Amino acid sequence: MPQKDGKLLMIPGPCEFHEDVLKVVGEASPSHVAPSFIEEFGSTIGMLRKVFLTSTGQPFVIAGSGSLGWDFVACNLMEPGEKALICNTGYFSDSWATCIKAYKGQVVNLQMPVGGAVCPKMLEAALKKEKYKIVCLTQVDTSTGVKNDIKTLASIVKTVQPECLVTVDGVCAFAAEVVMIQNNNDQITHLWNLTFSCN
């Protein structure tokens, strides 16, 4: 719904809400142990699994900006001193690297040319050169408009370094581009084997 001045905001965030949604957001928060909240939250987790096309992936609902996902990765999936390979396609990759450094992670930057997606051959070469705890990918970087082929890149990571964690910043791509975490459903054959995707 356009703002009161008639301008329509068409960016990833902040986003505009219909007045019905704003009314609900303005209501008092329920207790986190209220039966109605437990039912609603469980339903939300189920719906998120559908959005992520997974029956086994565990969605986490965290309150914060998209960059909070980087903190989630840096402080929960890495120890200080461990190496992260940042596949850099723009501003948001740079910011993810800064976040990991703040948690004392070692960052190796695989820099792509401005406007260029992650080169699979460059990623493979980087993985063969050094061992990493984690690889950080940005599905779509709004600063450059680059869309990365996450399925292909994750497959390369898991082929070269099977124990390496694959994480994705998918904030800009959420619900517009496909992202699949993990799925053991035989009907879905393209497993991306992502450890974490913040959307």
JSON list of C-alpha atoms in Angstrom, two decimals:
[
{"chain": "A", "resi": 1, "resn": "MET", "atom": "CA", "xyz": [0.00, 0.00, 0.00]},
{"chain": "A", "resi": 2, "resn": "PRO", "atom": "CA", "xyz": [1.49, 3.40, -0.97]},
{"chain": "A", "resi": 3, "resn": "GLN", "atom": "CA", "xyz": [2.52, 5.81, 1.74]},
{"chain": "A", "resi": 4, "resn": "LYS", "atom": "CA", "xyz": [0.18, 8.65, 2.69]},
{"chain": "A", "resi": 5, "resn": "ASP", "atom": "CA", "xyz": [2.01, 10.99, 0.32]},
{"chain": "A", "resi": 6, "resn": "GLY", "atom": "CA", "xyz": [1.17, 8.59, -2.55]},
{"chain": "A", "resi": 7, "resn": "LYS", "atom": "CA", "xyz": [4.74, 7.43, -3.13]},
{"chain": "A", "resi": 8, "resn": "LEU", "atom": "CA", "xyz": [5.22, 3.68, -3.52]},
{"chain": "A", "resi": 9, "resn": "LEU", "atom": "CA", "xyz": [8.37, 2.40, -1.83]},
{"chain": "A", "resi": 10, "resn": "MET", "atom": "CA", "xyz": [9.84, -0.47, -3.92]},
{"chain": "A", "resi": 11, "resn": "ILE", "atom": "CA", "xyz": [13.01, -1.54, -2.11]},
{"chain": "A", "resi": 12, "resn": "PRO", "atom": "CA", "xyz": [13.86, -4.65, -0.05]},
{"chain": "A", "resi": 13, "resn": "GLY", "atom": "CA", "xyz": [13.36, -2.78, 3.20]},
{"chain": "A", "resi": 14, "resn": "PRO", "atom": "CA", "xyz": [11.96, -1.04, 5.06]},
{"chain": "A", "resi": 15, "resn": "CYS", "atom": "CA", "xyz": [8.75, -2.25, 3.48]},
{"chain": "A", "resi": 16, "resn": "GLU", "atom": "CA", "xyz": [5.24, -0.89, 3.43]},
{"chain": "A", "resi": 17, "resn": "PHE", "atom": "CA", "xyz": [2.34, -2.64, 5.15]},
{"chain": "A", "resi": 18, "resn": "HIS", "atom": "CA", "xyz": [-1.37, -2.71, 4.54]},
{"chain": "A", "resi": 19, "resn": "GLU", "atom": "CA", "xyz": [-3.34, -0.88, 7.24]},
{"chain": "A", "resi": 20, "resn": "ASP", "atom": "CA", "xyz": [-4.86, -4.19, 8.46]},
{"chain": "A", "resi": 21, "resn": "VAL", "atom": "CA", "xyz": [-1.36, -5.50, 9.16]},
{"chain": "A", "resi": 22, "resn": "LEU", "atom": "CA", "xyz": [-0.42, -2.29, 10.98]},
{"chain": "A", "resi": 23, "resn": "LYS", "atom": "CA", "xyz": [-3.47, -2.67, 13.24]},
{"chain": "A", "resi": 24, "resn": "VAL", "atom": "CA", "xyz": [-2.39, -6.19, 14.24]},
{"chain": "A", "resi": 25, "resn": "VAL", "atom": "CA", "xyz": [1.20, -5.06, 14.80]},
{"chain": "A", "resi": 26, "resn": "GLY", "atom": "CA", "xyz": [-0.11, -2.31, 17.07]},
{"chain": "A", "resi": 27, "resn": "GLU", "atom": "CA", "xyz": [-1.89, -4.75, 19.39]},
{"chain": "A", "resi": 28, "resn": "ALA", "atom": "CA", "xyz": [-0.39, -5.83, 22.71]},
{"chain": "A", "resi": 29, "resn": "SER", "atom": "CA", "xyz": [2.08, -8.70, 22.41]},
{"chain": "A", "resi": 30, "resn": "PRO", "atom": "CA", "xyz": [0.83, -12.05, 23.69]},
{"chain": "A", "resi": 31, "resn": "SER", "atom": "CA", "xyz": [2.79, -14.04, 26.24]},
{"chain": "A", "resi": 32, "resn": "HIS", "atom": "CA", "xyz": [5.30, -16.40, 24.65]},
{"chain": "A", "resi": 33, "resn": "VAL", "atom": "CA", "xyz": [3.70, -19.23, 26.68]},
{"chain": "A", "resi": 34, "resn": "ALA", "atom": "CA", "xyz": [0.09, -18.38, 25.80]},
{"chain": "A", "resi": 35, "resn": "PRO", "atom": "CA", "xyz": [-1.64, -21.30, 24.06]},
{"chain": "A", "resi": 36, "resn": "SER", "atom": "CA", "xyz": [-2.67, -19.03, 21.18]},
{"chain": "A", "resi": 37, "resn": "PHE", "atom": "CA", "xyz": [0.92, -17.86, 20.66]},
{"chain": "A", "resi": 38, "resn": "ILE", "atom": "CA", "xyz": [2.31, -21.40, 20.75]},
{"chain": "A", "resi": 39, "resn": "GLU", "atom": "CA", "xyz": [-0.22, -22.50, 18.12]},
{"chain": "A", "resi": 40, "resn": "GLU", "atom": "CA", "xyz": [0.41, -19.43, 15.94]},
{"chain": "A", "resi": 41, "resn": "PHE", "atom": "CA", "xyz": [4.19, -19.74, 16.18]},
{"chain": "A", "resi": 42, "resn": "GLY", "atom": "CA", "xyz": [4.07, -23.46, 15.34]},
{"chain": "A", "resi": 43, "resn": "SER", "atom": "CA", "xyz": [1.93, -22.65, 12.31]},
{"chain": "A", "resi": 44, "resn": "THR", "atom": "CA", "xyz": [4.44, -19.98, 11.25]},
{"chain": "A", "resi": 45, "resn": "ILE", "atom": "CA", "xyz": [7.33, -22.48, 11.41]},
{"chain": "A", "resi": 46, "resn": "GLY", "atom": "CA", "xyz": [5.31, -24.90, 9.28]},
{"chain": "A", "resi": 47, "resn": "MET", "atom": "CA", "xyz": [4.58, -22.22, 6.67]},
{"chain": "A", "resi": 48, "resn": "LEU", "atom": "CA", "xyz": [8.26, -21.20, 6.58]},
{"chain": "A", "resi": 49, "resn": "ARG", "atom": "CA", "xyz": [9.22, -24.80, 5.81]},
{"chain": "A", "resi": 50, "resn": "LYS", "atom": "CA", "xyz": [6.90, -24.61, 2.79]},
{"chain": "A", "resi": 51, "resn": "VAL", "atom": "CA", "xyz": [8.49, -21.35, 1.62]},
{"chain": "A", "resi": 52, "resn": "PHE", "atom": "CA", "xyz": [11.96, -22.91, 1.93]},
{"chain": "A", "resi": 53, "resn": "LEU", "atom": "CA", "xyz": [10.77, -26.14, 0.24]},
{"chain": "A", "resi": 54, "resn": "THR", "atom": "CA", "xyz": [12.05, -28.28, 3.10]},
{"chain": "A", "resi": 55, "resn": "SER", "atom": "CA", "xyz": [10.57, -30.82, 5.45]},
{"chain": "A", "resi": 56, "resn": "THR", "atom": "CA", "xyz": [13.71, -31.18, 7.57]},
{"chain": "A", "resi": 57, "resn": "GLY", "atom": "CA", "xyz": [15.28, -27.69, 7.71]},
{"chain": "A", "resi": 58, "resn": "GLN", "atom": "CA", "xyz": [14.74, -25.79, 10.96]},
{"chain": "A", "resi": 59, "resn": "PRO", "atom": "CA", "xyz": [13.51, -22.21, 10.51]},
{"chain": "A", "resi": 60, "resn": "PHE", "atom": "CA", "xyz": [14.47, -19.69, 13.19]},
{"chain": "A", "resi": 61, "resn": "VAL", "atom": "CA", "xyz": [12.38, -16.56, 13.53]},
{"chain": "A", "resi": 62, "resn": "ILE", "atom": "CA", "xyz": [14.68, -13.81, 14.78]},
{"chain": "A", "resi": 63, "resn": "ALA", "atom": "CA", "xyz": [13.66, -10.22, 15.43]},
{"chain": "A", "resi": 64, "resn": "GLY", "atom": "CA", "xyz": [16.03, -7.83, 13.71]},
{"chain": "A", "resi": 65, "resn": "SER", "atom": "CA", "xyz": [17.29, -6.60, 10.38]},
{"chain": "A", "resi": 66, "resn": "GLY", "atom": "CA", "xyz": [18.65, -8.95, 7.73]},
{"chain": "A", "resi": 67, "resn": "SER", "atom": "CA", "xyz": [22.18, -8.34, 8.97]},
{"chain": "A", "resi": 68, "resn": "LEU", "atom": "CA", "xyz": [21.26, -10.04, 12.25]},
{"chain": "A", "resi": 69, "resn": "GLY", "atom": "CA", "xyz": [21.52, -13.26, 10.25]},
{"chain": "A", "resi": 70, "resn": "TRP", "atom": "CA", "xyz": [25.24, -12.58, 9.78]},
{"chain": "A", "resi": 71, "resn": "ASP", "atom": "CA", "xyz": [25.64, -12.27, 13.55]},
{"chain": "A", "resi": 72, "resn": "PHE", "atom": "CA", "xyz": [23.69, -15.51, 13.96]},
{"chain": "A", "resi": 73, "resn": "VAL", "atom": "CA", "xyz": [26.19, -17.26, 11.65]},
{"chain": "A", "resi": 74, "resn": "ALA", "atom": "CA", "xyz": [29.33, -15.64, 13.08]},
{"chain": "A", "resi": 75, "resn": "CYS", "atom": "CA", "xyz": [28.57, -16.30, 16.75]},
{"chain": "A", "resi": 76, "resn": "ASN", "atom": "CA", "xyz": [26.86, -19.70, 16.44]},
{"chain": "A", "resi": 77, "resn": "LEU", "atom": "CA", "xyz": [28.59, -21.50, 13.59]},
{"chain": "A", "resi": 78, "resn": "MET", "atom": "CA", "xyz": [32.19, -20.30, 13.99]},
{"chain": "A", "resi": 79, "resn": "GLU", "atom": "CA", "xyz": [34.82, -20.12, 16.70]},
{"chain": "A", "resi": 80, "resn": "PRO", "atom": "CA", "xyz": [37.31, -17.23, 16.94]},
{"chain": "A", "resi": 81, "resn": "GLY", "atom": "CA", "xyz": [40.22, -17.84, 14.58]},
{"chain": "A", "resi": 82, "resn": "GLU", "atom": "CA", "xyz": [38.32, -20.10, 12.18]},
{"chain": "A", "resi": 83, "resn": "LYS", "atom": "CA", "xyz": [38.37, -19.18, 8.49]},
{"chain": "A", "resi": 84, "resn": "ALA", "atom": "CA", "xyz": [35.46, -17.90, 6.45]},
{"chain": "A", "resi": 85, "resn": "LEU", "atom": "CA", "xyz": [35.55, -17.59, 2.67]},
{"chain": "A", "resi": 86, "resn": "ILE", "atom": "CA", "xyz": [33.46, -14.58, 1.65]},
{"chain": "A", "resi": 87, "resn": "CYS", "atom": "CA", "xyz": [32.36, -14.84, -1.98]},
{"chain": "A", "resi": 88, "resn": "ASN", "atom": "CA", "xyz": [32.24, -11.10, -2.51]},
{"chain": "A", "resi": 89, "resn": "THR", "atom": "CA", "xyz": [29.77, -9.63, -5.02]},
{"chain": "A", "resi": 90, "resn": "GLY", "atom": "CA", "xyz": [29.16, -6.22, -3.43]},
{"chain": "A", "resi": 91, "resn": "TYR", "atom": "CA", "xyz": [28.36, -4.13, -0.39]},
{"chain": "A", "resi": 92, "resn": "PHE", "atom": "CA", "xyz": [26.47, -6.81, 1.52]},
{"chain": "A", "resi": 93, "resn": "SER", "atom": "CA", "xyz": [29.32, -9.29, 1.12]},
{"chain": "A", "resi": 94, "resn": "ASP", "atom": "CA", "xyz": [31.69, -6.62, 2.46]},
{"chain": "A", "resi": 95, "resn": "SER", "atom": "CA", "xyz": [29.42, -6.07, 5.44]},
{"chain": "A", "resi": 96, "resn": "TRP", "atom": "CA", "xyz": [29.18, -9.80, 6.16]},
{"chain": "A", "resi": 97, "resn": "ALA", "atom": "CA", "xyz": [32.99, -9.94, 6.19]},
{"chain": "A", "resi": 98, "resn": "THR", "atom": "CA", "xyz": [33.10, -7.04, 8.66]},
{"chain": "A", "resi": 99, "resn": "CYS", "atom": "CA", "xyz": [30.64, -8.87, 10.92]},
{"chain": "A", "resi": 100, "resn": "ILE", "atom": "CA", "xyz": [32.69, -12.07, 10.91]},
{"chain": "A", "resi": 101, "resn": "LYS", "atom": "CA", "xyz": [35.84, -10.09, 11.74]},
{"chain": "A", "resi": 102, "resn": "ALA", "atom": "CA", "xyz": [33.98, -8.52, 14.69]},
{"chain": "A", "resi": 103, "resn": "TYR", "atom": "CA", "xyz": [33.56, -12.05, 16.09]},
{"chain": "A", "resi": 104, "resn": "LYS", "atom": "CA", "xyz": [37.30, -12.70, 15.57]},
{"chain": "A", "resi": 105, "resn": "GLY", "atom": "CA", "xyz": [36.85, -14.92, 12.53]},
{"chain": "A", "resi": 106, "resn": "GLN", "atom": "CA", "xyz": [39.54, -14.94, 9.84]},
{"chain": "A", "resi": 107, "resn": "VAL", "atom": "CA", "xyz": [38.15, -13.65, 6.55]},
{"chain": "A", "resi": 108, "resn": "VAL", "atom": "CA", "xyz": [39.44, -14.57, 3.11]},
{"chain": "A", "resi": 109, "resn": "ASN", "atom": "CA", "xyz": [37.81, -12.43, 0.45]},
{"chain": "A", "resi": 110, "resn": "LEU", "atom": "CA", "xyz": [37.10, -14.02, -2.96]},
{"chain": "A", "resi": 111, "resn": "GLN", "atom": "CA", "xyz": [36.45, -10.73, -4.78]},
{"chain": "A", "resi": 112, "resn": "MET", "atom": "CA", "xyz": [34.41, -10.72, -7.97]},
{"chain": "A", "resi": 113, "resn": "PRO", "atom": "CA", "xyz": [34.50, -7.82, -10.44]},
{"chain": "A", "resi": 114, "resn": "VAL", "atom": "CA", "xyz": [31.74, -5.23, -9.95]},
{"chain": "A", "resi": 115, "resn": "GLY", "atom": "CA", "xyz": [28.56, -6.63, -11.47]},
{"chain": "A", "resi": 116, "resn": "GLY", "atom": "CA", "xyz": [29.98, -10.14, -11.69]},
{"chain": "A", "resi": 117, "resn": "ALA", "atom": "CA", "xyz": [28.51, -13.24, -10.08]},
{"chain": "A", "resi": 118, "resn": "VAL", "atom": "CA", "xyz": [30.69, -15.71, -8.18]},
{"chain": "A", "resi": 119, "resn": "CYS", "atom": "CA", "xyz": [32.80, -17.62, -10.70]},
{"chain": "A", "resi": 120, "resn": "PRO", "atom": "CA", "xyz": [32.47, -21.37, -10.01]},
{"chain": "A", "resi": 121, "resn": "LYS", "atom": "CA", "xyz": [36.06, -22.05, -11.16]},
{"chain": "A", "resi": 122, "resn": "MET", "atom": "CA", "xyz": [37.44, -19.35, -8.85]},
{"chain": "A", "resi": 123, "resn": "LEU", "atom": "CA", "xyz": [35.44, -20.77, -5.93]},
{"chain": "A", "resi": 124, "resn": "GLU", "atom": "CA", "xyz": [36.70, -24.28, -6.63]},
{"chain": "A", "resi": 125, "resn": "ALA", "atom": "CA", "xyz": [40.31, -23.06, -6.84]},
{"chain": "A", "resi": 126, "resn": "ALA", "atom": "CA", "xyz": [39.99, -21.14, -3.56]},
{"chain": "A", "resi": 127, "resn": "LEU", "atom": "CA", "xyz": [38.56, -24.21, -1.81]},
{"chain": "A", "resi": 128, "resn": "LYS", "atom": "CA", "xyz": [41.40, -26.41, -3.11]},
{"chain": "A", "resi": 129, "resn": "LYS", "atom": "CA", "xyz": [43.98, -23.89, -1.88]},
{"chain": "A", "resi": 130, "resn": "GLU", "atom": "CA", "xyz": [42.81, -23.53, 1.76]},
{"chain": "A", "resi": 131, "resn": "LYS", "atom": "CA", "xyz": [40.51, -25.24, 4.24]},
{"chain": "A", "resi": 132, "resn": "TYR", "atom": "CA", "xyz": [37.53, -23.20, 5.50]},
{"chain": "A", "resi": 133, "resn": "LYS", "atom": "CA", "xyz": [35.04, -23.63, 8.32]},
{"chain": "A", "resi": 134, "resn": "ILE", "atom": "CA", "xyz": [32.40, -21.69, 6.42]},
{"chain": "A", "resi": 135, "resn": "VAL", "atom": "CA", "xyz": [31.63, -20.24, 2.99]},
{"chain": "A", "resi": 136, "resn": "CYS", "atom": "CA", "xyz": [29.43, -17.12, 2.87]},
{"chain": "A", "resi": 137, "resn": "LEU", "atom": "CA", "xyz": [27.35, -16.46, -0.25]},
{"chain": "A", "resi": 138, "resn": "THR", "atom": "CA", "xyz": [24.93, -13.66, -1.07]},
{"chain": "A", "resi": 139, "resn": "GLN", "atom": "CA", "xyz": [22.06, -14.89, -3.23]},
{"chain": "A", "resi": 140, "resn": "VAL", "atom": "CA", "xyz": [21.25, -11.43, -4.61]},
{"chain": "A", "resi": 141, "resn": "ASP", "atom": "CA", "xyz": [23.35, -8.39, -3.74]},
{"chain": "A", "resi": 142, "resn": "THR", "atom": "CA", "xyz": [21.18, -5.29, -4.01]},
{"chain": "A", "resi": 143, "resn": "SER", "atom": "CA", "xyz": [24.20, -2.99, -4.30]},
{"chain": "A", "resi": 144, "resn": "THR", "atom": "CA", "xyz": [25.26, -4.56, -7.61]},
{"chain": "A", "resi": 145, "resn": "GLY", "atom": "CA", "xyz": [22.14, -6.42, -8.75]},
{"chain": "A", "resi": 146, "resn": "VAL", "atom": "CA", "xyz": [24.13, -9.65, -8.92]},
{"chain": "A", "resi": 147, "resn": "LYS", "atom": "CA", "xyz": [22.27, -12.95, -8.55]},
{"chain": "A", "resi": 148, "resn": "ASN", "atom": "CA", "xyz": [24.40, -15.96, -7.69]},
{"chain": "A", "resi": 149, "resn": "ASP", "atom": "CA", "xyz": [23.65, -19.57, -8.61]},
{"chain": "A", "resi": 150, "resn": "ILE", "atom": "CA", "xyz": [23.51, -20.85, -5.04]},
{"chain": "A", "resi": 151, "resn": "LYS", "atom": "CA", "xyz": [22.70, -24.45, -5.98]},
{"chain": "A", "resi": 152, "resn": "THR", "atom": "CA", "xyz": [25.81, -24.74, -8.18]},
{"chain": "A", "resi": 153, "resn": "LEU", "atom": "CA", "xyz": [28.09, -22.92, -5.73]},
{"chain": "A", "resi": 154, "resn": "ALA", "atom": "CA", "xyz": [26.92, -25.00, -2.75]},
{"chain": "A", "resi": 155, "resn": "SER", "atom": "CA", "xyz": [27.50, -28.17, -4.76]},
{"chain": "A", "resi": 156, "resn": "ILE", "atom": "CA", "xyz": [31.09, -27.10, -5.47]},
{"chain": "A", "resi": 157, "resn": "VAL", "atom": "CA", "xyz": [31.71, -26.39, -1.78]},
{"chain": "A", "resi": 158, "resn": "LYS", "atom": "CA", "xyz": [30.33, -29.77, -0.71]},
{"chain": "A", "resi": 159, "resn": "THR", "atom": "CA", "xyz": [32.30, -31.61, -3.42]},
{"chain": "A", "resi": 160, "resn": "VAL", "atom": "CA", "xyz": [35.66, -30.01, -2.57]},
{"chain": "A", "resi": 161, "resn": "GLN", "atom": "CA", "xyz": [35.21, -29.59, 1.21]},
{"chain": "A", "resi": 162, "resn": "PRO", "atom": "CA", "xyz": [32.27, -31.75, 2.37]},
{"chain": "A", "resi": 163, "resn": "GLU", "atom": "CA", "xyz": [32.60, -30.68, 6.02]},
{"chain": "A", "resi": 164, "resn": "CYS", "atom": "CA", "xyz": [32.56, -26.95, 5.19]},
{"chain": "A", "resi": 165, "resn": "LEU", "atom": "CA", "xyz": [29.40, -25.07, 6.19]},
{"chain": "A", "resi": 166, "resn": "VAL", "atom": "CA", "xyz": [27.54, -23.22, 3.41]},
{"chain": "A", "resi": 167, "resn": "THR", "atom": "CA", "xyz": [25.67, -20.08, 4.45]},
{"chain": "A", "resi": 168, "resn": "VAL", "atom": "CA", "xyz": [23.57, -17.73, 2.35]},
{"chain": "A", "resi": 169, "resn": "ASP", "atom": "CA", "xyz": [22.38, -14.16, 2.77]},
{"chain": "A", "resi": 170, "resn": "GLY", "atom": "CA", "xyz": [19.11, -14.43, 0.88]},
{"chain": "A", "resi": 171, "resn": "VAL", "atom": "CA", "xyz": [17.37, -11.33, 2.26]},
{"chain": "A", "resi": 172, "resn": "CYS", "atom": "CA", "xyz": [16.95, -9.56, -1.07]},
{"chain": "A", "resi": 173, "resn": "ALA", "atom": "CA", "xyz": [15.95, -12.76, -2.87]},
{"chain": "A", "resi": 174, "resn": "PHE", "atom": "CA", "xyz": [13.45, -14.06, -0.32]},
{"chain": "A", "resi": 175, "resn": "ALA", "atom": "CA", "xyz": [10.24, -15.40, -1.86]},
{"chain": "A", "resi": 176, "resn": "ALA", "atom": "CA", "xyz": [11.37, -14.17, -5.31]},
{"chain": "A", "resi": 177, "resn": "GLU", "atom": "CA", "xyz": [14.21, -16.65, -5.92]},
{"chain": "A", "resi": 178, "resn": "VAL", "atom": "CA", "xyz": [14.25, -20.32, -4.99]},
{"chain": "A", "resi": 179, "resn": "VAL", "atom": "CA", "xyz": [16.37, -21.33, -1.99]},
{"chain": "A", "resi": 180, "resn": "MET", "atom": "CA", "xyz": [16.40, -24.85, -0.62]},
{"chain": "A", "resi": 181, "resn": "ILE", "atom": "CA", "xyz": [18.11, -25.63, 2.66]},
{"chain": "A", "resi": 182, "resn": "GLN", "atom": "CA", "xyz": [17.95, -29.45, 2.95]},
{"chain": "A", "resi": 183, "resn": "ASN", "atom": "CA", "xyz": [15.27, -31.96, 2.22]},
{"chain": "A", "resi": 184, "resn": "ASN", "atom": "CA", "xyz": [15.03, -35.72, 2.60]},
{"chain": "A", "resi": 185, "resn": "ASN", "atom": "CA", "xyz": [11.80, -35.86, 0.60]},
{"chain": "A", "resi": 186, "resn": "ASP", "atom": "CA", "xyz": [12.33, -38.27, -2.32]},
{"chain": "A", "resi": 187, "resn": "GLN", "atom": "CA", "xyz": [10.09, -36.15, -4.54]},
{"chain": "A", "resi": 188, "resn": "ILE", "atom": "CA", "xyz": [12.53, -33.24, -4.37]},
{"chain": "A", "resi": 189, "resn": "THR", "atom": "CA", "xyz": [15.86, -34.20, -5.90]},
{"chain": "A", "resi": 190, "resn": "HIS", "atom": "CA", "xyz": [17.80, -30.93, -5.96]},
{"chain": "A", "resi": 191, "resn": "LEU", "atom": "CA", "xyz": [19.34, -30.78, -2.51]},
{"chain": "A", "resi": 192, "resn": "TRP", "atom": "CA", "xyz": [21.36, -27.64, -1.96]},
{"chain": "A", "resi": 193, "resn": "ASN", "atom": "CA", "xyz": [22.86, -28.74, 1.36]},
{"chain": "A", "resi": 194, "resn": "LEU", "atom": "CA", "xyz": [22.90, -25.28, 2.87]},
{"chain": "A", "resi": 195, "resn": "THR", "atom": "CA", "xyz": [23.73, -24.98, 6.53]},
{"chain": "A", "resi": 196, "resn": "PHE", "atom": "CA", "xyz": [22.00, -21.63, 7.01]},
{"chain": "A", "resi": 197, "resn": "SER", "atom": "CA", "xyz": [20.12, -19.07, 4.96]},
{"chain": "A", "resi": 198, "resn": "CYS", "atom": "CA", "xyz": [19.08, -15.74, 6.41]},
{"chain": "A", "resi": 199, "resn": "ASN", "atom": "CA", "xyz": [16.02, -14.39, 4.61]}
]
